[in-house]
Short mmCIF file of C-alpha atoms in Angstrom, two decimals:
data_model
loop_
_atom_site.label_atom_id
_atom_site.label_comp_id
_atom_site.label_asym_id
_atom_site.label_seq_id
_atom_site.Cartn_x
_atom_site.Cartn_y
_atom_site.Cartn_z
CA MET A 1 -9.79 226.32 -26.05
CA GLN A 2 -12.36 228.54 -27.74
CA HIS A 3 -11.28 231.51 -29.82
CA GLU A 4 -12.98 234.12 -31.92
CA ARG A 5 -13.31 233.05 -35.58
CA ILE A 6 -13.03 235.85 -38.10
CA ASP A 7 -14.09 235.95 -41.73
CA PRO A 8 -11.02 237.23 -43.63
CA ARG A 9 -13.01 238.47 -46.64
CA GLU A 10 -15.27 240.51 -44.36
CA TRP A 11 -12.27 242.07 -42.59
CA ILE A 12 -10.54 242.85 -45.91
CA ARG A 13 -13.69 244.58 -47.17
CA ARG A 14 -14.66 246.29 -43.94
CA LEU A 15 -11.17 247.59 -43.11
CA GLN A 16 -10.24 248.32 -46.76
CA LEU A 17 -7.11 246.18 -46.61
CA ALA A 18 -4.73 245.70 -49.53
CA PRO A 19 -2.09 243.00 -50.20
CA HIS A 20 1.21 243.63 -48.38
CA PRO A 21 4.57 242.93 -50.11
CA GLU A 22 5.67 240.65 -47.23
CA GLY A 23 2.38 238.67 -47.29
CA GLY A 24 -1.05 239.16 -45.77
CA TYR A 25 -3.15 242.32 -46.04
CA PHE A 26 -2.76 245.76 -44.51
CA ARG A 27 -3.87 249.38 -44.35
CA GLU A 28 -2.10 252.27 -42.74
CA THR A 29 -4.42 253.77 -40.14
CA TYR A 30 -2.21 256.44 -38.59
CA ARG A 31 0.75 258.61 -39.54
CA ALA A 32 1.80 261.19 -36.94
CA ALA A 33 1.78 264.78 -38.13
CA GLY A 34 4.87 265.49 -36.04
CA ASN A 35 8.30 264.61 -37.42
CA VAL A 36 11.51 263.43 -35.82
CA THR A 37 15.07 263.21 -37.11
CA ARG A 38 17.28 260.31 -36.06
CA GLU A 39 20.84 260.82 -34.88
CA ARG A 40 23.31 260.98 -37.77
CA GLU A 41 20.45 261.52 -40.27
CA THR A 42 19.15 264.69 -41.84
CA GLN A 43 15.86 263.47 -43.31
CA PRO A 44 12.89 264.07 -41.00
CA ARG A 45 10.29 261.32 -40.74
CA SER A 46 6.92 260.82 -39.11
CA ALA A 47 7.24 260.22 -35.37
CA SER A 48 4.99 257.14 -35.51
CA THR A 49 2.80 255.06 -37.83
CA ALA A 50 0.23 252.30 -37.33
CA ILE A 51 -1.37 249.66 -39.54
CA TYR A 52 -3.95 246.93 -39.47
CA PHE A 53 -2.42 243.64 -40.63
CA LEU A 54 -4.36 240.48 -41.51
CA LEU A 55 -2.88 237.00 -41.92
CA CYS A 56 -5.16 234.40 -43.53
CA ASP A 57 -5.38 231.69 -46.20
CA GLY A 58 -2.04 230.19 -45.12
CA ALA A 59 -0.17 233.44 -45.83
CA HIS A 60 2.73 234.48 -43.63
CA SER A 61 4.69 237.65 -43.07
CA ALA A 62 8.01 236.85 -44.78
CA TRP A 63 11.38 237.55 -43.15
CA HIS A 64 12.10 241.27 -43.22
CA ARG A 65 13.53 244.03 -41.09
CA ILE A 66 13.05 247.74 -40.62
CA ARG A 67 15.12 250.46 -38.97
CA SER A 68 12.62 251.25 -36.21
CA ASP A 69 11.11 249.41 -33.27
CA GLU A 70 7.78 247.75 -34.09
CA VAL A 71 5.07 246.93 -31.56
CA TRP A 72 2.59 244.21 -32.61
CA HIS A 73 -0.94 244.31 -31.11
CA PHE A 74 -3.43 241.45 -31.19
CA TYR A 75 -7.04 242.28 -32.11
CA ALA A 76 -8.94 239.14 -33.15
CA GLY A 77 -8.72 235.59 -34.46
CA ASP A 78 -6.13 232.89 -33.99
CA PRO A 79 -2.77 233.21 -32.20
CA VAL A 80 0.17 234.44 -34.27
CA ASP A 81 3.80 233.45 -33.81
CA VAL A 82 6.20 236.35 -34.41
CA HIS A 83 9.69 234.89 -34.94
CA VAL A 84 12.60 237.29 -34.33
CA LEU A 85 16.29 236.73 -35.15
CA ASP A 86 18.64 239.17 -33.46
CA ALA A 87 22.09 240.16 -34.76
CA HIS A 88 23.68 237.24 -32.84
CA GLY A 89 21.34 234.66 -34.35
CA VAL A 90 19.28 234.19 -31.20
CA LEU A 91 15.72 233.20 -32.15
CA THR A 92 12.84 234.41 -30.01
CA THR A 93 9.24 233.49 -30.81
CA HIS A 94 6.52 235.74 -29.39
CA ARG A 95 3.04 234.20 -29.26
CA LEU A 96 0.60 237.01 -29.99
CA GLY A 97 -3.04 236.34 -29.18
CA ASN A 98 -5.88 236.70 -26.75
CA ALA A 99 -4.04 236.19 -23.46
CA VAL A 100 -7.31 235.45 -21.64
CA LEU A 101 -8.12 232.50 -23.91
CA HIS A 102 -4.51 231.42 -24.60
CA PRO A 103 -2.33 231.62 -21.46
CA ASP A 104 0.85 231.24 -23.55
CA ALA A 105 -0.03 234.35 -25.60
CA ALA A 106 0.39 238.09 -25.08
CA PHE A 107 -1.64 240.99 -26.44
CA GLN A 108 1.53 242.83 -27.48
CA ALA A 109 5.04 241.95 -28.63
CA VAL A 110 8.00 244.15 -29.57
CA VAL A 111 10.49 243.64 -32.41
CA ALA A 112 13.65 245.72 -31.97
CA ALA A 113 14.91 247.91 -34.80
CA GLY A 114 17.16 246.01 -37.20
CA ASP A 115 16.13 242.49 -36.14
CA TRP A 116 14.92 240.08 -38.82
CA PHE A 117 11.38 238.86 -38.23
CA ALA A 118 8.56 236.86 -39.76
CA ALA A 119 5.07 235.93 -38.57
CA GLU A 120 2.54 233.17 -39.12
CA CYS A 121 -0.78 232.05 -37.69
CA ARG A 122 -0.15 229.30 -35.15
CA ASP A 123 -2.80 227.25 -36.98
CA SER A 124 -1.93 227.13 -40.70
CA ASP A 125 -5.66 227.35 -41.51
CA GLY A 126 -6.14 230.25 -39.11
CA ALA A 127 -6.76 233.94 -39.55
CA ALA A 128 -5.68 236.79 -37.32
CA LEU A 129 -6.15 240.54 -37.28
CA VAL A 130 -3.27 242.38 -35.62
CA GLY A 131 -1.88 245.88 -35.65
CA CYS A 132 1.67 247.18 -35.89
CA THR A 133 2.89 250.49 -34.50
CA VAL A 134 6.30 251.73 -35.63
CA ALA A 135 8.35 254.53 -34.06
CA PRO A 136 9.97 256.45 -35.63
CA GLY A 137 7.40 255.93 -38.37
CA PHE A 138 7.55 253.24 -41.04
CA GLU A 139 8.90 254.12 -44.48
CA PHE A 140 8.98 251.59 -47.32
CA SER A 141 12.43 252.96 -48.23
CA GLU A 142 13.73 251.34 -45.01
CA PHE A 143 11.86 248.03 -45.48
CA GLU A 144 14.22 245.16 -46.34
CA LEU A 145 12.73 241.84 -47.45
CA ALA A 146 15.18 239.02 -46.74
CA GLU A 147 16.82 236.91 -49.41
CA ALA A 148 16.25 233.50 -47.83
CA GLY A 149 19.55 231.97 -49.02
CA ALA A 150 21.63 234.79 -47.56
CA LEU A 151 19.72 234.66 -44.27
CA GLN A 152 20.17 230.87 -44.11
CA ALA A 153 23.91 231.23 -44.73
CA ARG A 154 24.16 233.73 -41.89
CA TYR A 155 21.99 231.67 -39.50
CA PRO A 156 22.35 228.02 -40.64
CA HIS A 157 20.90 226.60 -37.39
CA HIS A 158 17.55 228.23 -38.32
CA ARG A 159 17.68 227.12 -41.98
CA GLU A 160 14.31 225.27 -41.98
CA LEU A 161 12.32 228.10 -40.35
CA ILE A 162 13.92 230.68 -42.64
CA ALA A 163 13.06 228.62 -45.71
CA ARG A 164 9.48 228.03 -44.58
CA LEU A 165 8.80 231.71 -43.95
CA GLY A 166 10.75 233.15 -46.85
CA PRO A 167 9.25 235.43 -49.49
CA ASN A 168 6.74 233.79 -51.84
#
């Protein structure tokens, strides 16, 4: 099936993207002016944030988790698999992509707060521009990059996938 090819260098330049600690490139595009405070917390935070996120050159988004729900949005390029491990070790893979060109893909996918997740282009030579919206808003202080060995020990039946998409 046909899909829209993107030039990663052009997108990095045009969208002013920077390397992301989990892999790929990103730029925050929105941070709500309004704040919210979670139950049992006293520190207010932005109600919502959004980023552009680019995967290319064989890079992947390494296993990580955050304390808020995250909605992934597909914009252009190749399909992306977003792998999610819930607290019980159940693995769900969301295929993010142009749902018109790829019937097995969706334009949006949700990762629940606290779940471990990683993402990769379906085609290892592919490139994809996606967006991520987080509510309550993303804070790097709540970003936890997985230690692959510990995650493998907790979920041994997913050992190979965890190793493949671990931090570089």
